[in-house]
XYZ file of C-alpha atoms in Angstrom:
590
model
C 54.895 66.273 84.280
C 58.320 64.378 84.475
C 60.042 63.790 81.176
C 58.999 60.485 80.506
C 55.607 61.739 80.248
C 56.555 64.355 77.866
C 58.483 61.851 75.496
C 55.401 59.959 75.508
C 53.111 62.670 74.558
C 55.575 63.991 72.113
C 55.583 59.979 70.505
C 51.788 60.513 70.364
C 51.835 63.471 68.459
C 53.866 62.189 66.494
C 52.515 59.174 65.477
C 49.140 61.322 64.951
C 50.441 63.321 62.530
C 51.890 60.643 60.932
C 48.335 58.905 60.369
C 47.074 62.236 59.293
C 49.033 63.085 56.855
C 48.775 59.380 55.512
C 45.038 59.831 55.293
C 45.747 63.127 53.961
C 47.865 61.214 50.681
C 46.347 60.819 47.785
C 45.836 57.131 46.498
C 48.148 55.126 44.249
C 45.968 54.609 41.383
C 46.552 50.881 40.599
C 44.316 49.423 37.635
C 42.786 53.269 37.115
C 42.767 54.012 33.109
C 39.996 56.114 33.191
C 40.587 59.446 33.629
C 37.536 60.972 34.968
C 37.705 58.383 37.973
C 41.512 59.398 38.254
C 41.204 63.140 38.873
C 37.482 62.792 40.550
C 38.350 60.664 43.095
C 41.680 61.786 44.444
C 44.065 59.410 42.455
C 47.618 60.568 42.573
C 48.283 61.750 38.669
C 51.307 62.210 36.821
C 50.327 64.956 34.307
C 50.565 64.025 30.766
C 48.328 66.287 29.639
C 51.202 67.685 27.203
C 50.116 65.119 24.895
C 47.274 66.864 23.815
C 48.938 69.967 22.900
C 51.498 67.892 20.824
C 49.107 65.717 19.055
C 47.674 69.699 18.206
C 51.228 70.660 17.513
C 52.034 68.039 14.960
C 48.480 67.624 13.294
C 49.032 64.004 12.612
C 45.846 62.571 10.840
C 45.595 59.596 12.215
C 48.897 58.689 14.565
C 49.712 55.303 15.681
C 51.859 55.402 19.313
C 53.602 52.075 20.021
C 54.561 51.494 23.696
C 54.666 48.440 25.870
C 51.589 46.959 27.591
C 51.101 48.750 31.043
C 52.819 51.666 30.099
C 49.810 54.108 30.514
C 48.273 54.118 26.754
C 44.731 53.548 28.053
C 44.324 56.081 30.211
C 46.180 58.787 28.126
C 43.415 57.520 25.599
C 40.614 58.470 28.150
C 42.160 61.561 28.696
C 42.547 62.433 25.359
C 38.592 61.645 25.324
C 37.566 63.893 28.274
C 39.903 66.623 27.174
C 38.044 66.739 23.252
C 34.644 65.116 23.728
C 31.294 66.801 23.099
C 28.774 64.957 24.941
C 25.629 66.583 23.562
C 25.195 67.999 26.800
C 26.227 71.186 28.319
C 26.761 70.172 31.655
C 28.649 67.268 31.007
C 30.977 69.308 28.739
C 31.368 71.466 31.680
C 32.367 69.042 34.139
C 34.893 67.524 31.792
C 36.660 70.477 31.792
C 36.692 70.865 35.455
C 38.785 67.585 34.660
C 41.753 69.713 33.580
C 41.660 72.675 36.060
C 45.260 72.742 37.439
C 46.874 70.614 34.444
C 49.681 71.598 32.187
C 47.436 71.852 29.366
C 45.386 74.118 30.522
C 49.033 76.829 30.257
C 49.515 75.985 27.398
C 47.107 78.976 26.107
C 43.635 79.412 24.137
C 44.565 77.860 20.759
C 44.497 74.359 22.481
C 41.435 75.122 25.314
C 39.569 76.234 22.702
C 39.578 72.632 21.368
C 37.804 71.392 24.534
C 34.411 69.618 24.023
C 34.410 70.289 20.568
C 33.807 66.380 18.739
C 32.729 63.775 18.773
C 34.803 60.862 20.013
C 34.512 57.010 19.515
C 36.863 55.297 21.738
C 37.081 51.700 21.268
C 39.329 49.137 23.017
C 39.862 45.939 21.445
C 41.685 44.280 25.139
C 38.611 42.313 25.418
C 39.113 40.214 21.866
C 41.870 38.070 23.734
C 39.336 34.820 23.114
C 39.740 31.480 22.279
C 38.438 31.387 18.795
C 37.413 34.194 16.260
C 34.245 33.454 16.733
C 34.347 34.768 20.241
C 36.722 37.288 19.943
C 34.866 38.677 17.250
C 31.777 38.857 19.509
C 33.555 40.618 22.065
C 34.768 43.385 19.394
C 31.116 44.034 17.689
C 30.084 44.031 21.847
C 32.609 47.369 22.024
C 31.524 48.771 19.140
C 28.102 48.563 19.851
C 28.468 49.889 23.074
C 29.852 52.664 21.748
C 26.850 53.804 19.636
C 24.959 52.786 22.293
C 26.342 55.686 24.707
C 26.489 58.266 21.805
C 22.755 57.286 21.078
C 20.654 59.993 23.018
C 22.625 62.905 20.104
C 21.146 60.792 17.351
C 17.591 60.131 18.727
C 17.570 64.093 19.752
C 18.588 64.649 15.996
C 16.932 61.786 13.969
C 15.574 63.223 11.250
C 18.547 64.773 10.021
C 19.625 61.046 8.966
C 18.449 58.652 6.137
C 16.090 56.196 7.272
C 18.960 53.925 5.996
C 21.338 55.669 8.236
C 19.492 55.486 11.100
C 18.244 52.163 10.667
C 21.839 50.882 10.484
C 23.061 53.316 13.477
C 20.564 51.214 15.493
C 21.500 47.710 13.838
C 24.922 48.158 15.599
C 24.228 49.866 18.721
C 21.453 46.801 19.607
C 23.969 44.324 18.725
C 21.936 43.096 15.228
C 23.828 44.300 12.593
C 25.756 41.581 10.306
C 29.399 41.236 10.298
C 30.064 43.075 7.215
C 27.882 45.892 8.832
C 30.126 45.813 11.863
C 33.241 46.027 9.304
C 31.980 49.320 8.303
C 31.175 50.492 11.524
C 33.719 53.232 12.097
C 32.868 54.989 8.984
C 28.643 54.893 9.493
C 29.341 56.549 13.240
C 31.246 59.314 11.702
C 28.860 59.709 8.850
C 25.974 60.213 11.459
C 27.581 62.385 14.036
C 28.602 64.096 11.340
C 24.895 65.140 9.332
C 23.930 65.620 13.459
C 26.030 67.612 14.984
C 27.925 69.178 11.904
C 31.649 68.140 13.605
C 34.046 65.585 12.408
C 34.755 62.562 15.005
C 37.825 62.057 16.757
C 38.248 57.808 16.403
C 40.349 56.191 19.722
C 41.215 52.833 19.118
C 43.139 51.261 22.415
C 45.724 47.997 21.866
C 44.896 47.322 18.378
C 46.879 44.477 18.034
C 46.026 42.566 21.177
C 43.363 40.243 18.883
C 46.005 40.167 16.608
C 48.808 38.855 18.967
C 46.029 36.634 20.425
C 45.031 35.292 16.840
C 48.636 34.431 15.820
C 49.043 31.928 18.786
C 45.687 30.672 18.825
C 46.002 29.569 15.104
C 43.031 32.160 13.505
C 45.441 34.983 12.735
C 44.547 35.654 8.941
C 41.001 35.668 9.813
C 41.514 38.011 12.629
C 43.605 40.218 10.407
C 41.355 40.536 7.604
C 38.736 42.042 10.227
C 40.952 44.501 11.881
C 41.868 45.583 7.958
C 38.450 46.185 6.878
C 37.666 48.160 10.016
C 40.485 50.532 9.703
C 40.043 50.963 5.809
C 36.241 52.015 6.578
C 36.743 54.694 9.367
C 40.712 55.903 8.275
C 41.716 55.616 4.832
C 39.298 57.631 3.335
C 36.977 59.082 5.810
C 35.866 62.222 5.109
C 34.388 62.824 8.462
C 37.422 62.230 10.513
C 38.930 64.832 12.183
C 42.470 62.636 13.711
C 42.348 59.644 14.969
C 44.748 57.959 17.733
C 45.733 54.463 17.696
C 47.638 52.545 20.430
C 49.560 48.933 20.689
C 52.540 47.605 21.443
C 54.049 46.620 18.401
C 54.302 48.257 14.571
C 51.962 45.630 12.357
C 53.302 46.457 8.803
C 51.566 48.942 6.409
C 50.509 46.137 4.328
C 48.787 43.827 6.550
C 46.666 46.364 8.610
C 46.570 49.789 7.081
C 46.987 49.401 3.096
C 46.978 51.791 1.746
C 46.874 54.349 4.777
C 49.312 57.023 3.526
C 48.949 59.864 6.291
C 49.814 56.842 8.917
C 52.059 59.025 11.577
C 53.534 56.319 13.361
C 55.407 57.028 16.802
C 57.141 54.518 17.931
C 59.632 53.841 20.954
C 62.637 54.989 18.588
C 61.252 58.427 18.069
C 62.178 61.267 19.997
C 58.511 62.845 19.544
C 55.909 62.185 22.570
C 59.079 60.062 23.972
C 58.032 61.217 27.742
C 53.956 60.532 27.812
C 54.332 56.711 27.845
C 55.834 55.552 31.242
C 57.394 57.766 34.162
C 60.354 59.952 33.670
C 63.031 60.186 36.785
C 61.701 63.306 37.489
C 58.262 62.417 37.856
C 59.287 59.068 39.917
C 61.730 61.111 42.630
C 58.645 63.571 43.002
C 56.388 60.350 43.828
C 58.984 58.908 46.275
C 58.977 62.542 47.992
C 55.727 62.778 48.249
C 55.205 59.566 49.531
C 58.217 59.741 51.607
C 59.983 56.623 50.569
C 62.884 58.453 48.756
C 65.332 56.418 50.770
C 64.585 52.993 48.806
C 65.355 55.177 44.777
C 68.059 53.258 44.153
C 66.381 50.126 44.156
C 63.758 51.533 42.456
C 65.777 52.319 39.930
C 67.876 48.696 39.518
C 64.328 47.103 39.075
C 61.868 49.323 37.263
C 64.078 51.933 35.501
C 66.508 51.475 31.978
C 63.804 52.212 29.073
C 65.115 54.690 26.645
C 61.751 56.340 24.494
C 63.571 58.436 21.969
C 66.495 60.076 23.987
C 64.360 59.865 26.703
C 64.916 57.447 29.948
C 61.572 56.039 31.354
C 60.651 53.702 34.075
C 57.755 51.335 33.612
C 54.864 53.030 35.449
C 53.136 49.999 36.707
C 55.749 48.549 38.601
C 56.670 51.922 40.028
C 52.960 52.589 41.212
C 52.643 48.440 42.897
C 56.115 48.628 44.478
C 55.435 52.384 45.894
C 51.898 50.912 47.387
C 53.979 48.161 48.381
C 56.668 50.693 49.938
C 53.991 53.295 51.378
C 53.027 50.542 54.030
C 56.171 48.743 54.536
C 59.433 51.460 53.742
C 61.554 47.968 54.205
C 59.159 46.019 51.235
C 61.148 44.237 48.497
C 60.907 44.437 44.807
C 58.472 42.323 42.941
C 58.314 41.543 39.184
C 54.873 42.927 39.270
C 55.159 43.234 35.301
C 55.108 39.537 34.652
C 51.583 39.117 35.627
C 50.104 41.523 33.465
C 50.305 39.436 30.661
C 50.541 35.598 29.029
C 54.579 36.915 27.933
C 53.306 34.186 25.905
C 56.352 36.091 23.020
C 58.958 34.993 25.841
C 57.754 31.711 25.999
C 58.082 31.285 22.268
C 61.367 32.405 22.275
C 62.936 29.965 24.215
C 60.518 27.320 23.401
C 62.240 27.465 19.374
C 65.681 28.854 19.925
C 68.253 27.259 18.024
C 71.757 27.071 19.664
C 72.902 30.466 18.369
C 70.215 32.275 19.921
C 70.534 30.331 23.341
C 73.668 31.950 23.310
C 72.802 35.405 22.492
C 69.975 35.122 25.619
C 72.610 34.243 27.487
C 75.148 36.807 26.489
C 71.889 39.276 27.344
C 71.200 37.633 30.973
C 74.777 38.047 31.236
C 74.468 41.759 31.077
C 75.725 41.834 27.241
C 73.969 43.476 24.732
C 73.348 42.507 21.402
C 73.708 44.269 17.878
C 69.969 43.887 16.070
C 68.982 45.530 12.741
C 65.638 47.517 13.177
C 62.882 46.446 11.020
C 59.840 48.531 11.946
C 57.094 46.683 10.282
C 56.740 43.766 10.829
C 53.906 41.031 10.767
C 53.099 38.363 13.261
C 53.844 36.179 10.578
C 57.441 37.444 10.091
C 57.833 36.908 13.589
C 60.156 33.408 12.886
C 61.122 34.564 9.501
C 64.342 35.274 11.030
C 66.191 35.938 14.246
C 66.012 39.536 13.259
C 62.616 39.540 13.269
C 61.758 37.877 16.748
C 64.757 40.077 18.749
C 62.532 43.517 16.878
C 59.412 42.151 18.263
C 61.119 41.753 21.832
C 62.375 45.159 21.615
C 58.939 46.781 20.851
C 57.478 44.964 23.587
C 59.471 45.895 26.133
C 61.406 43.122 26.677
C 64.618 44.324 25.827
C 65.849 48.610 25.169
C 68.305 49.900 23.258
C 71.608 51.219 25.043
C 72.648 52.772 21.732
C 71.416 53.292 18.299
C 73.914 54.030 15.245
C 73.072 53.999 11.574
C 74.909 51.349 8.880
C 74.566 50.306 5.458
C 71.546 52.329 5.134
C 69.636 50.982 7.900
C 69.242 51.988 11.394
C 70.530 49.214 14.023
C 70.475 48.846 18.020
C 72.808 47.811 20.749
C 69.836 46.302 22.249
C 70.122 45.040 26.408
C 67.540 43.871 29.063
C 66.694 46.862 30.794
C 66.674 46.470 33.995
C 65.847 43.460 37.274
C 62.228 42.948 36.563
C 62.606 42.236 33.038
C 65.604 40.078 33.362
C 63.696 37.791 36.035
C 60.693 37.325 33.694
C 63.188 35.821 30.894
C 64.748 33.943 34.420
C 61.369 32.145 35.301
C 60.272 31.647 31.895
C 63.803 29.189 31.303
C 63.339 27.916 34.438
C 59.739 26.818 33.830
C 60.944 25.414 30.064
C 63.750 23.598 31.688
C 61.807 22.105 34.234
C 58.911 21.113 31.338
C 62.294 19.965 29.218
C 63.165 17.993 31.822
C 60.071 16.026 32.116
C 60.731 14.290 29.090
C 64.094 13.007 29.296
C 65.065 9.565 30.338
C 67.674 9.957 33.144
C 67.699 6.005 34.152
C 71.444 6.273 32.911
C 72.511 9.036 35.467
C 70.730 7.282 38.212
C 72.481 4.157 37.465
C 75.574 5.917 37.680
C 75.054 7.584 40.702
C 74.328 4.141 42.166
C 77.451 2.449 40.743
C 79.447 5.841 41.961
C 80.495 6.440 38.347
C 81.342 10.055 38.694
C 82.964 10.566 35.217
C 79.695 9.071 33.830
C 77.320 11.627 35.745
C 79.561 14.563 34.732
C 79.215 13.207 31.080
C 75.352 13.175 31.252
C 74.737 16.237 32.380
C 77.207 17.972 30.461
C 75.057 16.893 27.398
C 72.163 18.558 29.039
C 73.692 21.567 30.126
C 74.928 22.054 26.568
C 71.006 21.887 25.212
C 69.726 24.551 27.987
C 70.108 28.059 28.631
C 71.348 28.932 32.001
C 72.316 32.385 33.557
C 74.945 33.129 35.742
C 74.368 35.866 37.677
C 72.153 33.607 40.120
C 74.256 30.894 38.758
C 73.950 28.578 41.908
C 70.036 28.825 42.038
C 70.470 27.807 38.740
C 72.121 24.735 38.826
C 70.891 23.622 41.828
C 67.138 24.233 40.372
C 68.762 22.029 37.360
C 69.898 19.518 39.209
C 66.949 19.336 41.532
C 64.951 19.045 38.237
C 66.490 16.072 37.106
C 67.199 13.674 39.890
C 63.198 14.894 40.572
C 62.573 12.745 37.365
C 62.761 9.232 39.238
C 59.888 6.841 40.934
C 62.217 4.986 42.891
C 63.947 8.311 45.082
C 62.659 11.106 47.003
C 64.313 14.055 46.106
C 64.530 16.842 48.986
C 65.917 20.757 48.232
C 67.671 22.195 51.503
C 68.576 25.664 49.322
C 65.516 27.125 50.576
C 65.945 26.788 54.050
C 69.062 27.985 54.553
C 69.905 25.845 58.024
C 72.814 24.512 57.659
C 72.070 21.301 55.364
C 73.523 19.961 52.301
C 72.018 21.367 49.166
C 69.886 17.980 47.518
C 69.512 14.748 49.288
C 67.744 12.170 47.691
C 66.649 8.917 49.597
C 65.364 5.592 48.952
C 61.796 5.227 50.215
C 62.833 2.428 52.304
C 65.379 2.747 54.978
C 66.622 -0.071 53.370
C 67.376 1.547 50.243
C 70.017 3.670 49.084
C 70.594 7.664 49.644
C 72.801 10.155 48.571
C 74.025 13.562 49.791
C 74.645 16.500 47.208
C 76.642 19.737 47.388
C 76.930 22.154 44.289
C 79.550 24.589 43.618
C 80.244 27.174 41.095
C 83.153 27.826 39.652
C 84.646 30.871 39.176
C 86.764 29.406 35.785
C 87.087 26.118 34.351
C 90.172 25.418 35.653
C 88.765 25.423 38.944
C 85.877 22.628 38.350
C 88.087 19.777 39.958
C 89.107 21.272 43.460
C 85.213 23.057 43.580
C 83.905 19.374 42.890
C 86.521 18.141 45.714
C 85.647 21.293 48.135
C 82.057 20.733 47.941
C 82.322 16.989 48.838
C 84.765 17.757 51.581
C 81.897 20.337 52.926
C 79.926 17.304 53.171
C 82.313 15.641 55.611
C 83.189 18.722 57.500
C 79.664 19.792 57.963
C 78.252 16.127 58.873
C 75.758 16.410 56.433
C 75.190 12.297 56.797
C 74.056 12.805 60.457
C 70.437 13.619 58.906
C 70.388 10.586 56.840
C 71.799 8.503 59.652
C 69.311 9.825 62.355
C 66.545 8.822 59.985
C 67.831 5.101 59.702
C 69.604 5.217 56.724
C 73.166 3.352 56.525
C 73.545 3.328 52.979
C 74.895 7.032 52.139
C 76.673 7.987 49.291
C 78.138 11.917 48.711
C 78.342 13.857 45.549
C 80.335 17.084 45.267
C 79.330 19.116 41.935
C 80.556 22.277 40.353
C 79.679 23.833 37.775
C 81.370 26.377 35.181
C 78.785 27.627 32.488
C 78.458 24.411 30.455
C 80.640 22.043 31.988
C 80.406 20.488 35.373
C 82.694 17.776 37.505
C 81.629 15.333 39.568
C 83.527 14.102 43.111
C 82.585 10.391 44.423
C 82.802 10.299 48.168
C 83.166 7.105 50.119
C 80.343 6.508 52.572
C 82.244 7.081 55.421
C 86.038 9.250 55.599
């Protein structure tokens, strides 16, 4: 066989290995938060089991973790579940703890296994009260709760009679769906009662994003309503529930004592601050180069990094684990795939929206010292209300910090209070707060009345223009490290606003043409070429206005115009510096 022949077969062998160990991988586990699907059908897992033997450890009564959304609280939830659970059946319990085989938890020695299968558990998510009204969100939170007593129903049937008649009449209110609202209140406690006088064990309560129907309520104007519901419930099954054993209690942000858990005095609350449980929420570096190596894409870390990395938990530095798992499926069947901001669609980031929706001209400034890669000195106030959210500027840059929206670089203590240098941690983030300005400014934009600039773009009043736009660049909020997408979106934005021109971007296409020209209908009709520049100071705006309009000439930009049939063609050249622009008039022919 010549050589050829053997390169070939070699490439062949290659390439089936390659496929073989790629059906050999183990899945990315995208969406997955329950646990027992996780480990039973070949997900790839980053252990956290560690979390169990710390919530042992530290023998918080009922602990409240806040983390932002996506950062893997629902399926440490389940696995909490799995890892405590008694089912009522023997061969279930067994095969949950088949679950664990192989896990951290399992070395960590026979004072935590022996806590395996030994309560019972009521986990209850409250994701799916994100509804319109209360009415329907409060539906949707008696439908999890009595699904709940639904699938713990076969223990109480086997074990009826050691319940009232009252008990087990209002067991079976709740898990049919009948039972009244204040029944549903109450709940919590009546489940623990009964498993209780059945099985002889306290319950272990799992309540997932508690304050998503409280987030929800706030901007869909039922908020007090909403809140005195979530109160009651908690009061019933935590504040003095004799038949708890701990309870665990996820969100993303720290809803004051007083609102949600009065009077709730063994509250443990863990927060992003605190240097406890700091590295079971999200993906540490560690545990992200291992997943690159193993899914041989170790090459593209550094981006990896830039865009999904720059969370500090505690003392602890954690990438978001959502992005990391989309962009590595992304990167597992294309090593050259780009970054997404796969975070933004995993919620309304209707806080975002608020933000720069009410921002005064102080804070415009502070989001743009923060897009600017500043940071920004904020006073931590840990609880909070929903109500308190516009109390103060305070207030809303706390809420943005629990969320994940912005992290602290540094934390120092002053004046008796704890305060952060506070940043935007990383690419993703910052191009959420990006498109969210962009899609205000354009909405902004809308309803203005920009007859003046077009008039002076037809009379070729350049100081004019400059003066107009000035104004609105003074109202917005721009960013500068993508300044000329920026302004050019800005400026498309604008001249966009008039019936009598069509308005065509050339940034996109990247062949050569001017940035924005904007045509009559008619051939008849007047058009105009612009060119935008950004300045690198202020004192530069004048030659950058003058450079960009003498790109216009050099580059026969008109030749478009012309070939179309248009002979009356104007030229703009516009730089900008921040908040100030200049504007260069251009004769129609040079």
């Amino acid at each position: 066989m010549n050589s050829e022949g053997q390169m070939w077969i070699s490439r062949c062998n290659s390439i089936r290995r390659h496929l073989e160990d790629s059906v050999m991988k183990k899945a990315l586990p995208i969406g997955v938060e329950n646990f027992e699907d996780m480990v039973n059908s070949g997900y790839y897992y980053v252990d956290k089991t560690v979390l169990i033997k710390e919530l042992l450890d530290l023998k918080g009564k009922v602990n409240l973790f806040t983390r932002p959304r996506r950062f893997g609280k629902t399926l440490n939830l389940s696995m909490v579940r799995y890892f405590f659970e008694d089912t009522g059946d023997v061969k279930r319990n067994e095969r949950n703890k088949t679950l664990f085989q192989g896990m951290k938890i399992m070395e960590a020695g026979e004072y935590y296994t022996r806590e395996m299968g030994m309560y019972p558990v009521f986990e209850l998510t409250l994701k799916s009260a994100k509804q319109e009204d209360y009415d329907v969100a409060y539906y949707m939170i008696q439908n999890a709760v009595s699904s709940e007593f639904e699938r713990h129903r076969g223990i109480i049937e086997n074990r009826k009679e050691a319940l009232s008649l009252r008990e087990y009449e209002q067991y079976t209110a709740v898990a049919e769906g009948k039972a009244e609202e204040k029944a549903v209140r109450n709940s919590l406690q009546l489940f623990c009662q009964c498993m209780y006088k059945v099985t002889g064990k306290n319950t272990v309560i799992l309540i997932d994003e508690y304050d998503v129907p409280l987030e929800n309520a706030y901007f869909r104007g039922f908020y007090e309503e909403m809140v005195d519901f979530v109160r009651s419930l908690f009061e019933s099954s935590l504040k003095t529930n004799n038949y708890l054993q701990f309870a665990v209690i996820t969100g993303c942000l720290r809803i004051s004592k007083e609102s949600i858990f009065t009077g709730l005095n063994h509250l443990n609350i863990i927060s992003i601050l605190d240097r406890k449980y700091s590295e079971h929420f999200g993906f540490t570096e560690q545990e992200v180069r291992r997943m690159m190596s193993y899914y041989e894409v170790e090459n593209r870390f550094s981006t990896m990094k830039e865009w999904y990395d720059g969370y500090l938990f505690g003392d602890t530095e954690v990438y978001n684990p959502w992005s990391v798992i989309k962009y590595l499926y992304d990167l597992y069947s294309d090593v050259g795939a780009f970054p997404h901001p796969y975070w933004i669609n995993t919620s309304s980031n209707d806080i975002i929206k608020d933000l720069i929706t009410r921002a005064d001209r102080e804070m415009k400034g502070q989001i743009e010292t923060l897009l600017g890669g500043g940071t920004l000195d904020i006073q931590v106030h840990e609880e909070v209300t929903y109500g308190d959210m516009h109390s103060s500027g305070e207030n809303l840059w706390n809420f943005l910090y629990f969320t994940g929206y912005l992290t602290k670089e540094s934390e120092y203590f002053k004046e008796s209070s704890i305060f952060l240098r506070a940043r935007i941690p990383n690419i993703e983030v910052k191009t959420i707060y990006q498109n969210t300005i962009l899609n205000w400014l354009k909405a902004a934009i809308k309803k203005e009345d920009f007859r003046d600039l077009y008039r002076a773009m037809e009379e070729g009043d350049a100081r004019r223009m400059a003066d107009i736009l000035n104004g609105q660049l003074f109202r917005t909020i721009s960013f500068y490290d993508s300044a000329e997408n920026f302004y050019h979106g800005f400026l498309t934005g604008i001249l966009s606003q008039s019936e009598n021109y069509l308005v065509k971007s050339n940034r996109e296409s990247g062949n050569g043409r001017s940035d924005i020209m904007v045509k009559s209908p008619s051939l008849r009709g007047r058009s105009f070429i612009v060119e935008v520049k950004v300045s690198d100071s202020v004192d530069d705006l004048e030659k950058d206005a003058e450079r960009a309009l003498q790109q216009i000439y050099d580059k026969k930009y008109m030749e478009e115009l012309r070939l179309e049939g248009y002979r009356k063609i104007d030229c703009y050249g516009i730089s900008f510096f921040r908040k100030d622009c200049e504007v260069c008039f251009g004769e129609r022919e040079r």
